[in-house]
Amino acid sequence: MPDTTMMDWRALAERELKASPEKLFWNTPEGIAVKPLYTAHDLASASHLGSLPGFEPFVRGPRATMYAGRPWTIRQYAGFSTAEASNAFYRKALAAGQQGVSVAFDLATHRGYDSDHPRVVGDVGKAGVAIDSVEDMKVLFDGIPLEKVSVSMTMNGAVIPILANFIVAGEEQGVTRDKLSGTIQNDILKEFMVRNTYIYPPEPSMRIVADIIEYTAKEMPNFNSISISGYHMQEAGATLVQELAFTLADGREYVRAALKKGLDVDEFAGRLSFFFAIGMNFFMEAAKLRAARLLWTRIMKEFEPKKASSLMLRTHCQTSGVSLAEQDPYNNIIRTAFEAMSAVLGGTQSLHTNSFDEAIALPTEFSSRIARNTQLILQHETGVTKVVDPLAGSYYVESLTAELAEKAWALMEEVEALGGMTKAVSEGLPKRLIEAAATKRQAAVDRGEDVIVGVNKYRLPEEADIETLDIDNKAVREAQIRRLDRTRLLRDPKKWADAIATLKQVSRTGEGNLLAAAVEAARARASVGEISDALRDTYGDHDAIPEVVGDIYGPASEKDPQYQTLKARLSERVRKAGRKPKILVAKLGQDGHDRGAKVIASAFGDIGFDVLAGPLFQTPDEAADLAIEEEVDVIGVSSLAAGHKTLMPELVRQLKAKGAEHIIVICGGVIPRKDYNFLQEHGVSAIFGPGTNVVDAARAVLDLAEGRLRNE
């Protein structure tokens, strides 16, 4: 379009908009200025144009025919309480059209604890399946032919014992390890940034990653040794540029770690895979996957592979969990469908669609079926599989692809200047940037600038209850302990002791392969906790120091009258009382998802509260002691892993036993409304569900604190 014509269009558009020409432009959280009209002029700097699918730089897809030759793999990420319950779910899902198994483990397993460990009383069987030994793993895959069905396992902290148990379970099913197919996540750097299900410090954790890449490259040719994950970064609040840059920078670091083991890049590059979140910015999410393939090709060329396939990025995607709302939850079905379509148009190799009730509880079979059918409808009814890369040539999408790639590369160069991703993670750069982005996003939602239908606009006057899944944590834990006790009773003590001693020696000396040693330990029926503890003896536990960003929510909300009114009220309260009300923001159990906790801590600090961010993985007893020592007025517990019915009453009980029942206990997070009465009956003063406006929550907490003072 000639420049004069473009100028004429702009004048016409501004006349149509009259007094609000600023509506023509939108600045995304990534700092991309989106225009209302794109033309061929916008593609002048897009160097990737003209490429074909299946050829470098793979922008249009890693395979020449893409879905026209074979549709993406339909996966559902799931794990329910026991191995028996999860096995039944997997078998039904496979019969109904699912094409692979994706295992969600409970948090006790993630953190390398057996179900009988005192620190995991509230976590066993919650938010995933409990796996303590090979015996559990055999039940998990009973009747599922592992030589035919690929298995994806989201596991990072306890990745060594879990993969070892999987290998042995396969052998005892009659499937040798060279026939096993699937993926293990094995992406520990991301855990230090956002998800926090780590066990050991960064340096030995990177050795574990490299040993797994080495072992699988030599022994498991059909198995992907790592799934480099940006998903949890976006869920923690990262912008799409941050998700793209930090994920690919992690990948570069893992390649370097494998090369240090003496591997040839072509031995393992084809078994690296990626995992991205797909949120509600429809076209930008599709462009992100295209930009990821472009940049990964550029990165891999640094290592001079001989195979063209070593330059290729392959990815699994999952629709966003954080975009799901507790309010008016059937809207989540629509959100997930749009996100799934975006992932498909971006060229994903496999896809998980979230269930509409996951902002409230674990998905039911009913909601899981809707999520799975969303993909089946996409594959069979929309015609989207008939054409390779249907968005190719779009002025808008191609421009977004180029701009995302440029901005992500600039951020990756910043990481390189620090000395690489391990160094950047140690210095906390990614974590700070992601937490700042999350807090800024929350402020925009609270102000209504980012519209969430049914949450901050078009809200129902009254919410109807929906059926949710409830796991009996106590019963699951007791069943797991019985099987674990039996396994320990029946195993050969000498074989077990010898295998554990060998594993400790491999970890201490640095000689040998940790996974190979762990496979022998798993054969001897060493438990997940015992294998993890053998490595803990050498490496120790990683302890993160909680830090909270500040001056982000406040400046973003300074023009909000409600924010200013609350801030003034709090200032007056401080003037009269002589001190700020003090709140401990706590995380109990093994739940490392701390986006909500960090946003609340940051925003409450800006509003004027005295905020103490507690460490991760506290027991109720430890949280009570810290609250008493720090003389807090309120403990606010962030819960995203369904352990609230066990952990919250125990926290209240501990406070009472220690003579501190005056401390107010509140909680927020993924908590079904049907549990509110139970929590209140057990001493919880207020519950704040997903979608709660932070200013409203702060006002309610201040009301509680002032009410307590009046009653003293």
XYZ file of C-alpha atoms in Angstrom:
712
model
C 0.000 0.000 0.000
C 1.555 3.374 -0.986
C 2.374 5.756 1.883
C -0.149 8.345 0.659
C -2.909 5.756 0.731
C -1.842 4.728 4.252
C -2.053 8.344 5.380
C -5.516 8.627 3.849
C -6.606 5.478 5.696
C -5.355 6.808 9.016
C -7.188 10.122 8.545
C -10.380 8.253 7.665
C -10.020 5.946 10.668
C -9.441 8.821 13.080
C -12.523 10.628 11.736
C -14.565 7.481 12.318
C -13.277 7.243 15.890
C -13.703 11.006 16.353
C -12.569 11.908 19.868
C -10.677 8.688 20.642
C -7.995 8.118 18.000
C -5.804 6.492 20.701
C -8.029 3.414 20.373
C -6.208 2.707 17.144
C -3.161 1.443 19.034
C -2.512 -1.206 21.677
C 0.686 -1.729 23.658
C 1.014 -5.349 24.714
C 2.646 -6.443 28.001
C 5.618 -7.495 25.848
C 6.176 -3.882 24.777
C 4.940 -4.520 21.245
C 2.952 -1.634 19.763
C 0.140 -3.316 17.850
C -1.336 -1.271 15.027
C -4.889 -1.649 13.762
C -3.741 -2.222 10.179
C -0.806 -4.174 8.761
C 0.401 -4.061 5.178
C 3.241 -5.465 3.092
C 5.434 -2.616 4.363
C 5.438 -4.252 7.791
C 7.175 -7.340 6.411
C 10.226 -5.529 5.053
C 12.411 -6.733 7.964
C 10.874 -10.232 8.260
C 13.813 -12.285 7.004
C 12.058 -15.621 7.523
C 9.529 -15.100 4.712
C 9.649 -17.522 1.827
C 10.666 -20.542 3.888
C 8.797 -23.829 3.550
C 7.582 -26.208 6.276
C 10.061 -28.951 7.054
C 13.003 -26.800 5.999
C 15.297 -24.465 7.918
C 14.466 -22.243 9.811
C 11.276 -24.302 10.347
C 9.062 -21.248 11.013
C 6.213 -22.943 9.158
C 6.590 -26.223 11.027
C 9.134 -28.998 11.650
C 7.513 -31.412 9.177
C 6.826 -30.797 5.493
C 3.198 -31.961 5.583
C 2.404 -31.084 9.215
C -1.218 -31.983 10.092
C -2.082 -32.784 6.476
C 0.168 -35.813 6.944
C -0.481 -36.500 10.634
C -2.462 -34.441 13.153
C -0.974 -33.357 16.453
C -1.038 -35.852 19.330
C -3.923 -35.427 21.762
C -2.709 -35.653 25.350
C -4.486 -35.073 28.648
C -2.259 -34.271 31.615
C -3.758 -36.109 34.561
C -3.038 -37.905 37.799
C -5.573 -38.811 40.466
C -4.752 -39.837 44.030
C -3.653 -43.459 43.666
C -2.031 -45.392 40.848
C -5.210 -47.499 40.571
C -7.468 -44.453 40.073
C -5.090 -42.850 37.569
C -4.732 -46.099 35.616
C -8.516 -46.360 35.274
C -8.676 -42.762 34.001
C -5.876 -43.306 31.453
C -7.472 -46.444 30.056
C -10.830 -44.745 29.601
C -9.194 -41.698 27.999
C -7.194 -43.839 25.558
C -10.352 -45.687 24.576
C -12.086 -42.319 23.996
C -9.494 -40.929 21.583
C -6.546 -39.760 23.659
C -3.296 -40.690 21.904
C -0.720 -40.598 24.700
C -0.504 -40.582 28.489
C 0.686 -37.492 30.363
C 1.290 -38.142 34.051
C 0.739 -35.589 36.808
C 2.469 -36.580 40.050
C 1.539 -35.395 43.513
C 3.778 -32.839 45.182
C 5.236 -35.303 47.677
C 6.589 -37.297 44.720
C 7.806 -34.164 42.952
C 9.868 -33.199 45.973
C 11.342 -36.668 46.491
C 9.427 -37.663 49.629
C 7.757 -40.991 50.267
C 4.121 -40.890 51.317
C 4.997 -41.747 54.920
C 7.236 -38.682 55.368
C 5.896 -36.272 58.061
C 6.392 -33.181 55.835
C 3.865 -34.355 53.231
C 0.811 -35.216 55.321
C -1.406 -32.801 53.373
C 0.077 -33.423 49.910
C -0.199 -37.157 49.251
C -2.533 -37.866 46.329
C -3.406 -34.182 45.901
C -2.800 -32.470 42.544
C -1.522 -35.714 41.060
C -0.795 -39.392 41.590
C 1.358 -40.646 44.455
C 4.281 -42.835 43.346
C 6.546 -44.347 45.987
C 8.157 -47.298 44.179
C 8.207 -49.571 41.138
C 5.137 -51.306 42.549
C 3.101 -48.091 42.182
C 4.505 -47.495 38.702
C 3.511 -51.007 37.590
C -0.059 -50.411 38.752
C -0.103 -46.995 37.041
C 0.536 -48.585 33.622
C -1.234 -51.894 34.128
C -2.969 -52.893 30.887
C -1.405 -49.995 28.949
C 0.995 -51.340 26.282
C 4.117 -49.248 26.796
C 5.612 -50.411 23.500
C 2.701 -48.656 21.724
C 1.607 -45.762 23.987
C 3.977 -42.850 24.531
C 4.209 -41.542 28.083
C 4.953 -37.947 29.045
C 5.967 -37.346 32.660
C 6.086 -33.884 34.194
C 8.889 -34.433 36.673
C 11.957 -32.393 37.564
C 12.985 -32.552 41.217
C 12.705 -36.328 41.645
C 13.364 -36.987 37.959
C 16.057 -39.613 38.643
C 13.943 -42.032 40.754
C 10.787 -41.516 38.678
C 12.466 -42.247 35.345
C 14.307 -45.186 36.909
C 11.033 -46.618 38.226
C 9.399 -46.141 34.810
C 12.229 -48.010 33.076
C 12.026 -50.930 35.510
C 8.203 -51.019 35.335
C 8.497 -51.229 31.551
C 11.004 -54.093 31.783
C 8.728 -56.006 34.130
C 5.860 -55.474 31.682
C 8.099 -57.008 29.006
C 9.049 -53.750 27.266
C 12.783 -53.084 27.130
C 13.956 -49.501 27.543
C 14.903 -49.138 23.880
C 11.206 -49.648 23.012
C 9.853 -47.070 25.496
C 8.630 -43.831 23.929
C 7.636 -40.520 25.475
C 9.165 -37.580 27.299
C 10.468 -36.719 30.754
C 10.379 -33.002 31.547
C 13.800 -32.889 33.283
C 13.881 -29.062 33.112
C 15.314 -27.964 36.443
C 16.303 -24.385 35.602
C 12.646 -23.471 35.182
C 11.962 -24.846 38.671
C 14.400 -22.372 40.218
C 12.675 -19.554 38.329
C 8.982 -20.200 38.865
C 7.575 -23.621 39.774
C 9.862 -24.439 42.700
C 9.581 -28.243 42.752
C 13.347 -28.539 43.021
C 15.299 -30.610 45.533
C 19.047 -30.038 45.038
C 21.061 -26.855 44.320
C 21.510 -25.710 40.684
C 24.950 -27.187 39.968
C 24.256 -30.847 40.920
C 20.790 -30.480 39.393
C 22.442 -29.678 36.076
C 24.555 -32.843 36.408
C 21.320 -34.823 36.771
C 19.956 -33.254 33.581
C 23.134 -34.104 31.663
C 23.259 -37.689 32.970
C 19.676 -38.283 31.834
C 20.428 -36.867 28.381
C 23.503 -39.139 28.185
C 21.680 -42.275 29.334
C 18.648 -41.824 27.082
C 20.811 -40.944 24.054
C 22.595 -44.286 24.417
C 19.860 -46.538 25.804
C 16.445 -45.077 24.859
C 16.404 -43.947 21.209
C 12.625 -43.370 21.156
C 12.479 -41.320 24.341
C 12.787 -37.538 24.661
C 15.288 -36.792 27.410
C 14.027 -33.320 28.246
C 10.991 -31.098 27.728
C 12.237 -27.535 28.052
C 9.322 -25.708 29.567
C 8.076 -22.177 29.189
C 4.602 -23.187 30.311
C 5.175 -22.582 33.996
C 6.848 -19.250 33.261
C 3.725 -17.884 31.595
C 1.588 -19.374 34.360
C 3.773 -17.508 36.868
C 3.158 -14.240 35.012
C 5.853 -14.051 32.338
C 5.168 -12.083 29.202
C 5.376 -13.996 25.938
C 8.785 -12.450 25.220
C 10.056 -13.592 28.631
C 8.598 -17.075 28.170
C 10.187 -17.381 24.744
C 13.586 -15.969 25.724
C 14.070 -17.799 29.015
C 12.825 -21.136 27.645
C 15.193 -21.069 24.691
C 18.039 -19.826 26.903
C 17.393 -22.828 29.172
C 17.589 -25.060 26.119
C 20.919 -23.571 25.097
C 22.242 -24.240 28.614
C 21.134 -27.876 28.530
C 22.839 -28.422 25.181
C 26.064 -27.059 26.641
C 25.715 -29.365 29.659
C 25.277 -32.401 27.384
C 28.280 -31.442 25.283
C 30.381 -31.269 28.449
C 29.501 -34.940 28.999
C 31.317 -35.658 25.745
C 28.207 -36.270 23.642
C 28.036 -35.306 20.000
C 25.262 -32.765 19.424
C 23.601 -34.960 16.800
C 23.337 -37.793 19.345
C 20.800 -35.963 21.475
C 19.503 -32.842 19.673
C 16.702 -34.773 18.007
C 15.426 -35.934 21.396
C 15.096 -32.457 22.912
C 11.552 -31.146 23.051
C 9.830 -27.989 24.289
C 6.664 -27.147 26.193
C 4.844 -23.820 25.881
C 1.744 -22.285 27.426
C -0.966 -20.949 25.161
C -2.879 -18.006 26.585
C -5.615 -15.731 25.303
C -3.607 -13.428 23.011
C -4.692 -15.537 20.048
C -2.503 -14.353 17.176
C 0.552 -13.610 19.303
C 0.536 -17.106 20.787
C 0.520 -18.624 17.297
C 3.327 -16.250 16.293
C 5.277 -17.231 19.431
C 5.536 -20.865 18.341
C 6.678 -19.797 14.877
C 9.278 -17.445 16.414
C 10.454 -20.220 18.761
C 11.333 -22.467 15.829
C 13.120 -19.593 14.087
C 15.252 -18.784 17.136
C 16.024 -22.395 18.068
C 17.453 -22.972 14.611
C 19.669 -19.927 15.132
C 20.813 -21.228 18.532
C 21.527 -24.771 17.373
C 23.669 -23.526 14.491
C 26.116 -22.317 17.171
C 26.865 -25.998 17.943
C 27.489 -26.936 14.276
C 25.337 -30.079 13.995
C 25.589 -32.154 10.848
C 21.957 -33.271 10.766
C 19.303 -30.789 9.620
C 16.910 -32.358 12.141
C 19.181 -31.180 14.977
C 18.127 -27.594 14.170
C 14.447 -28.378 14.551
C 12.280 -27.341 17.508
C 9.419 -29.693 18.367
C 6.932 -28.684 21.020
C 4.064 -29.801 23.203
C 1.583 -27.129 24.252
C -0.988 -26.778 27.003
C -3.780 -24.269 27.202
C -3.397 -21.757 29.993
C -4.385 -22.607 33.534
C -4.081 -19.054 34.795
C -6.584 -17.813 32.186
C -9.242 -20.064 33.721
C -11.621 -18.339 36.118
C -13.514 -19.628 39.124
C -16.373 -17.240 38.354
C -18.831 -18.303 35.620
C -16.610 -21.348 34.969
C -18.330 -22.580 31.808
C -16.712 -19.599 30.078
C -13.473 -21.567 30.504
C -14.622 -24.066 27.866
C -14.674 -21.229 25.335
C -11.306 -19.876 26.476
C -9.707 -23.299 26.147
C -11.147 -23.818 22.658
C -9.669 -20.526 21.405
C -6.301 -21.299 23.009
C -6.292 -24.782 21.474
C -6.960 -23.332 18.033
C -4.102 -20.853 18.529
C -1.689 -23.674 19.435
C -2.733 -25.640 16.371
C -2.356 -22.643 14.046
C 1.089 -22.119 15.578
C 2.104 -25.677 14.683
C 2.313 -27.634 17.947
C 3.225 -31.350 17.835
C 1.012 -32.340 20.754
C -1.565 -30.585 22.892
C -3.250 -30.775 26.277
C -6.498 -28.871 26.767
C -7.356 -27.850 30.321
C -10.712 -28.729 31.857
C -13.091 -25.902 32.691
C -13.128 -26.657 36.431
C -9.363 -26.528 37.027
C -9.517 -23.063 38.616
C -11.589 -24.711 41.332
C -10.376 -28.279 41.782
C -8.927 -31.315 40.000
C -10.907 -32.074 36.824
C -13.764 -34.542 36.863
C -14.274 -37.187 34.177
C -17.104 -35.019 32.791
C -14.942 -31.911 32.422
C -11.992 -33.935 31.091
C -14.197 -35.378 28.345
C -15.192 -31.875 27.214
C -11.532 -30.839 27.138
C -10.534 -33.909 25.127
C -13.457 -33.503 22.720
C -12.351 -29.905 22.094
C -9.294 -31.332 20.364
C -11.207 -34.069 18.569
C -13.586 -31.461 17.128
C -10.634 -29.341 16.033
C -9.087 -32.318 14.261
C -12.181 -33.746 12.633
C -14.672 -30.921 12.098
C -12.887 -27.624 11.435
C -10.727 -28.464 8.422
C -7.673 -27.031 10.180
C -5.649 -30.175 9.407
C -6.057 -29.783 5.636
C -3.547 -26.947 5.115
C 0.006 -26.503 6.385
C 0.534 -23.240 8.341
C -2.689 -21.457 7.259
C -1.585 -18.170 8.888
C 1.548 -17.918 6.726
C 1.671 -14.666 4.784
C -0.590 -12.805 7.208
C 0.845 -9.302 7.470
C -0.047 -9.211 11.164
C 1.148 -12.708 12.163
C 4.387 -12.520 10.172
C 5.130 -9.106 11.680
C 4.424 -10.426 15.196
C 6.661 -13.451 14.511
C 9.563 -11.195 13.538
C 9.066 -8.748 16.425
C 8.722 -11.463 19.067
C 11.893 -13.098 17.749
C 13.775 -9.788 17.861
C 12.709 -8.912 21.417
C 13.291 -12.437 22.724
C 16.749 -12.560 21.165
C 17.667 -9.267 22.846
C 16.656 -10.704 26.231
C 18.634 -13.895 25.543
C 21.682 -11.776 24.764
C 21.233 -10.113 28.164
C 21.293 -13.580 29.743
C 24.418 -14.492 27.766
C 26.136 -11.330 28.994
C 25.569 -12.548 32.576
C 27.318 -15.835 31.766
C 24.385 -18.016 30.703
C 21.121 -19.172 32.182
C 22.480 -21.004 35.222
C 24.230 -17.806 36.280
C 21.179 -15.663 35.485
C 18.970 -17.976 37.558
C 21.453 -17.886 40.470
C 21.360 -14.086 40.387
C 17.544 -14.092 40.261
C 17.128 -12.090 37.041
C 14.384 -14.180 35.387
C 12.449 -14.557 38.639
C 12.449 -10.787 39.281
C 11.324 -9.922 35.772
C 8.544 -12.532 35.795
C 7.248 -11.489 39.228
C 7.199 -7.840 38.134
C 5.208 -8.772 35.010
C 2.744 -10.824 37.079
C 2.140 -7.977 39.523
C 1.655 -5.468 36.697
C -0.838 -7.810 35.038
C -2.794 -8.218 38.281
C -3.062 -4.442 38.631
C -4.445 -4.168 35.080
C -7.072 -6.836 35.820
C -8.039 -5.209 39.127
C -8.489 -1.849 37.391
C -10.613 -3.442 34.674
C -8.195 -2.475 31.911
C -7.718 -6.153 31.054
C -11.250 -7.512 30.796
C -11.968 -11.018 32.097
C -15.542 -11.868 31.157
C -17.513 -13.001 34.187
C -14.799 -11.833 36.586
C -14.277 -8.076 36.336
C -16.997 -7.429 33.732
C -20.361 -9.021 32.859
C -20.329 -10.819 36.179
C -23.230 -13.055 37.197
C -25.279 -11.763 40.146
C -25.151 -15.243 41.673
C -22.848 -18.196 40.947
C -24.270 -21.701 40.613
C -22.397 -24.587 42.221
C -20.723 -27.120 39.949
C -19.659 -30.661 40.746
C -15.970 -30.909 41.648
C -13.632 -33.769 42.379
C -12.625 -34.263 46.011
C -9.700 -36.499 46.985
C -9.665 -38.139 50.419
C -6.065 -37.309 51.263
C -6.068 -39.353 54.480
C -7.309 -42.532 52.788
C -4.855 -42.204 49.898
C -1.918 -41.703 52.247
C -2.861 -44.717 54.357
C -3.140 -46.909 51.233
C 0.233 -45.693 49.953
C 1.923 -46.382 53.284
C 0.529 -49.939 53.336
C 1.958 -50.707 49.879
C 5.246 -49.003 50.743
C 5.587 -51.022 53.952
C 4.908 -54.253 52.043
C 7.489 -53.360 49.365
C 10.142 -52.718 52.007
C 9.268 -55.942 53.803
C 9.574 -58.142 50.700
C 12.726 -56.690 49.136
C 16.219 -58.183 49.502
C 17.939 -55.998 52.147
C 21.457 -56.675 50.833
C 20.596 -55.886 47.201
C 18.849 -52.713 48.375
C 21.789 -51.593 50.551
C 24.361 -52.330 47.826
C 22.366 -50.417 45.197
C 21.935 -47.382 47.466
C 25.647 -47.435 48.347
C 26.566 -47.505 44.651
C 24.245 -44.594 43.919
C 25.826 -42.551 46.714
C 29.293 -43.356 45.366
C 28.352 -42.236 41.830
C 26.966 -38.985 43.214
C 30.030 -38.333 45.409
C 32.743 -39.172 42.884
C 31.160 -37.725 39.759
C 32.091 -40.946 37.958
C 29.399 -43.041 36.310
C 25.827 -42.182 35.425
C 23.282 -41.316 38.114
C 20.296 -42.668 36.184
C 22.023 -45.985 35.480
C 22.767 -46.365 39.202
C 19.195 -45.369 40.117
C 17.757 -48.012 37.752
C 19.634 -50.667 39.737
C 18.329 -49.168 42.983
C 14.761 -49.193 41.629
C 15.152 -52.875 40.643
C 16.163 -53.543 44.251
C 12.907 -51.784 45.244
C 14.472 -48.636 46.674
C 11.698 -46.091 47.059
C 11.478 -42.648 45.466
C 12.306 -41.085 48.826
C 15.251 -43.382 49.467
C 16.817 -42.714 46.068
C 16.246 -38.979 46.542
C 17.762 -39.095 50.023
C 20.833 -40.919 48.701
C 21.447 -37.908 46.449
C 20.548 -35.483 49.256
C 23.394 -36.997 51.286
C 25.829 -35.674 48.666
C 24.135 -32.585 47.286
C 21.989 -31.270 50.146
C 18.712 -29.393 49.690
C 18.302 -26.116 47.850
C 16.930 -23.330 50.046
C 15.586 -20.267 48.244
C 15.493 -16.912 50.022
C 12.048 -15.363 49.478
C 12.216 -11.938 47.862
C 9.311 -9.667 46.977
C 9.296 -7.030 44.258
C 7.894 -3.608 45.164
C 6.634 -0.373 43.643
C 4.853 -2.099 40.767
C 1.227 -2.590 41.848
C 1.138 0.822 43.534
C 2.376 2.978 40.625
C 0.107 1.038 38.239
C -2.915 1.732 40.498
C -2.194 5.289 41.611
C -5.151 6.702 39.630
C -7.594 4.143 41.013
C -9.861 5.925 43.566
C -10.493 2.743 45.553
C -6.780 2.082 45.838
C -6.128 5.638 47.022
C -8.996 5.504 49.534
C -7.697 2.256 51.022
C -4.132 3.559 51.142
C -5.305 6.684 52.985
C -7.363 4.618 55.423
C -4.376 2.397 56.147
C -2.138 5.417 56.699
C -4.623 6.770 59.240
C -4.724 3.423 60.995
C -0.915 3.391 61.191
C -0.925 6.945 62.600
C -3.304 5.933 65.402
C -1.809 2.513 66.181
C 1.812 3.515 65.791
C 2.616 0.602 63.482
C 1.542 -1.063 60.266
C -0.678 -4.163 60.381
C 1.656 -7.094 59.763
C 0.830 -10.074 57.535
C 2.760 -13.287 56.961
C 2.153 -14.576 53.435
C 2.716 -18.306 53.813
C 3.012 -21.384 51.613
C 2.270 -24.664 53.399
C 3.147 -28.174 52.298
C 5.067 -28.938 49.117
C 3.158 -26.533 46.851
C 5.780 -24.393 45.110
C 3.395 -22.417 42.885
C 3.940 -18.979 44.390
C 2.592 -16.514 41.796
C -0.442 -15.674 43.922
C 1.591 -15.393 47.112
C 4.184 -13.124 45.495
C 1.540 -10.869 43.880
C -0.298 -10.480 47.189
C 2.914 -9.810 49.099
C 4.015 -7.199 46.561
C 0.641 -5.465 46.285
C -0.050 -5.458 50.052
C 3.391 -3.945 50.612
C 2.643 -1.140 48.157
C -0.740 -0.525 49.837
C 0.974 -0.057 53.196
C 0.951 -3.363 55.084
C 4.063 -4.699 56.778
C 4.565 -7.873 54.740
C 6.658 -10.900 55.631
C 7.056 -13.437 52.810
C 7.458 -16.850 54.380
C 9.711 -19.549 52.938
C 8.330 -22.283 50.708
C 7.453 -25.762 51.959
C 6.609 -24.900 55.568
C 4.671 -27.205 57.840
C 1.758 -25.649 59.768
C 3.870 -25.942 62.924
C 6.759 -24.009 61.345
C 4.440 -21.303 59.992
C 2.847 -20.864 63.404
C 6.266 -20.498 65.051
C 7.370 -17.908 62.485
C 4.145 -15.922 62.900
C 4.550 -15.830 66.671
C 8.236 -14.919 66.482
C 7.525 -12.075 64.032
C 4.444 -10.875 65.966
C 2.195 -10.798 62.928
C -1.479 -9.867 62.999
C -2.529 -12.068 60.089
C -1.330 -15.256 58.377
C -2.434 -15.405 54.740
C -1.945 -18.861 53.223
C -1.800 -19.267 49.452
C -3.065 -22.714 48.407
C -3.049 -24.068 44.854
C -2.576 -27.778 45.430
C -5.787 -28.875 47.187
C -4.173 -29.504 50.575
C -6.227 -26.816 52.335
C -8.607 -29.162 54.192
C -5.654 -30.834 55.919
C -3.188 -27.970 56.320
C -5.432 -25.030 57.289
C -7.133 -26.688 60.322
C -3.710 -27.892 61.491
C -2.327 -24.337 61.292
C -5.223 -23.034 63.398
C -4.705 -25.879 65.874
C -0.982 -25.131 66.163
C -1.614 -21.429 66.817
C -4.130 -22.267 69.538
C -1.769 -24.813 71.131
C 0.978 -22.173 71.217
C -1.286 -19.542 72.798
C -1.525 -17.455 69.638
C -5.190 -17.863 68.680
C -5.357 -14.042 68.395
C -3.520 -14.284 65.037
C -6.045 -14.118 62.204
C -5.835 -16.908 59.627
C -7.017 -16.334 56.061
C -6.391 -18.212 52.828
C -6.719 -17.809 49.094
C -6.201 -19.735 45.884
C -7.768 -22.736 44.184
C -10.344 -23.635 46.823
C -13.825 -24.946 45.905
C -16.677 -22.894 47.368
C -18.112 -26.065 48.859
C -15.064 -26.143 51.179
C -15.542 -22.597 52.496
C -17.870 -23.616 55.354
C -15.509 -26.397 56.403
C -12.570 -23.986 56.587
C -14.556 -21.335 58.454
C -15.770 -23.926 60.960
C -12.106 -24.806 61.541
C -11.028 -21.260 62.341
C -10.269 -19.648 58.968
C -11.569 -16.077 59.030
C -11.771 -15.365 55.282
C -11.286 -17.180 51.984
C -10.356 -15.411 48.745
C -10.914 -17.435 45.580
C -9.343 -17.008 42.150
C -10.218 -13.707 40.504
C -10.432 -11.776 43.783
C -9.584 -8.098 43.360
C -6.452 -7.393 45.416
C -7.763 -4.058 46.709
C -10.964 -5.767 47.850
C -8.912 -8.451 49.600
C -6.690 -5.875 51.308
C -9.761 -3.950 52.495
C -11.248 -7.145 53.958
C -7.979 -8.016 55.731
C -7.787 -4.506 57.202
C -11.385 -4.858 58.409
C -10.467 -8.111 60.161
C -7.352 -6.620 61.775
C -9.232 -3.559 63.042
C -12.075 -5.734 64.305
C -9.630 -7.823 66.297
C -8.086 -4.691 67.851
C -11.512 -3.400 68.875
C -12.288 -6.712 70.571
C -9.040 -6.832 72.549
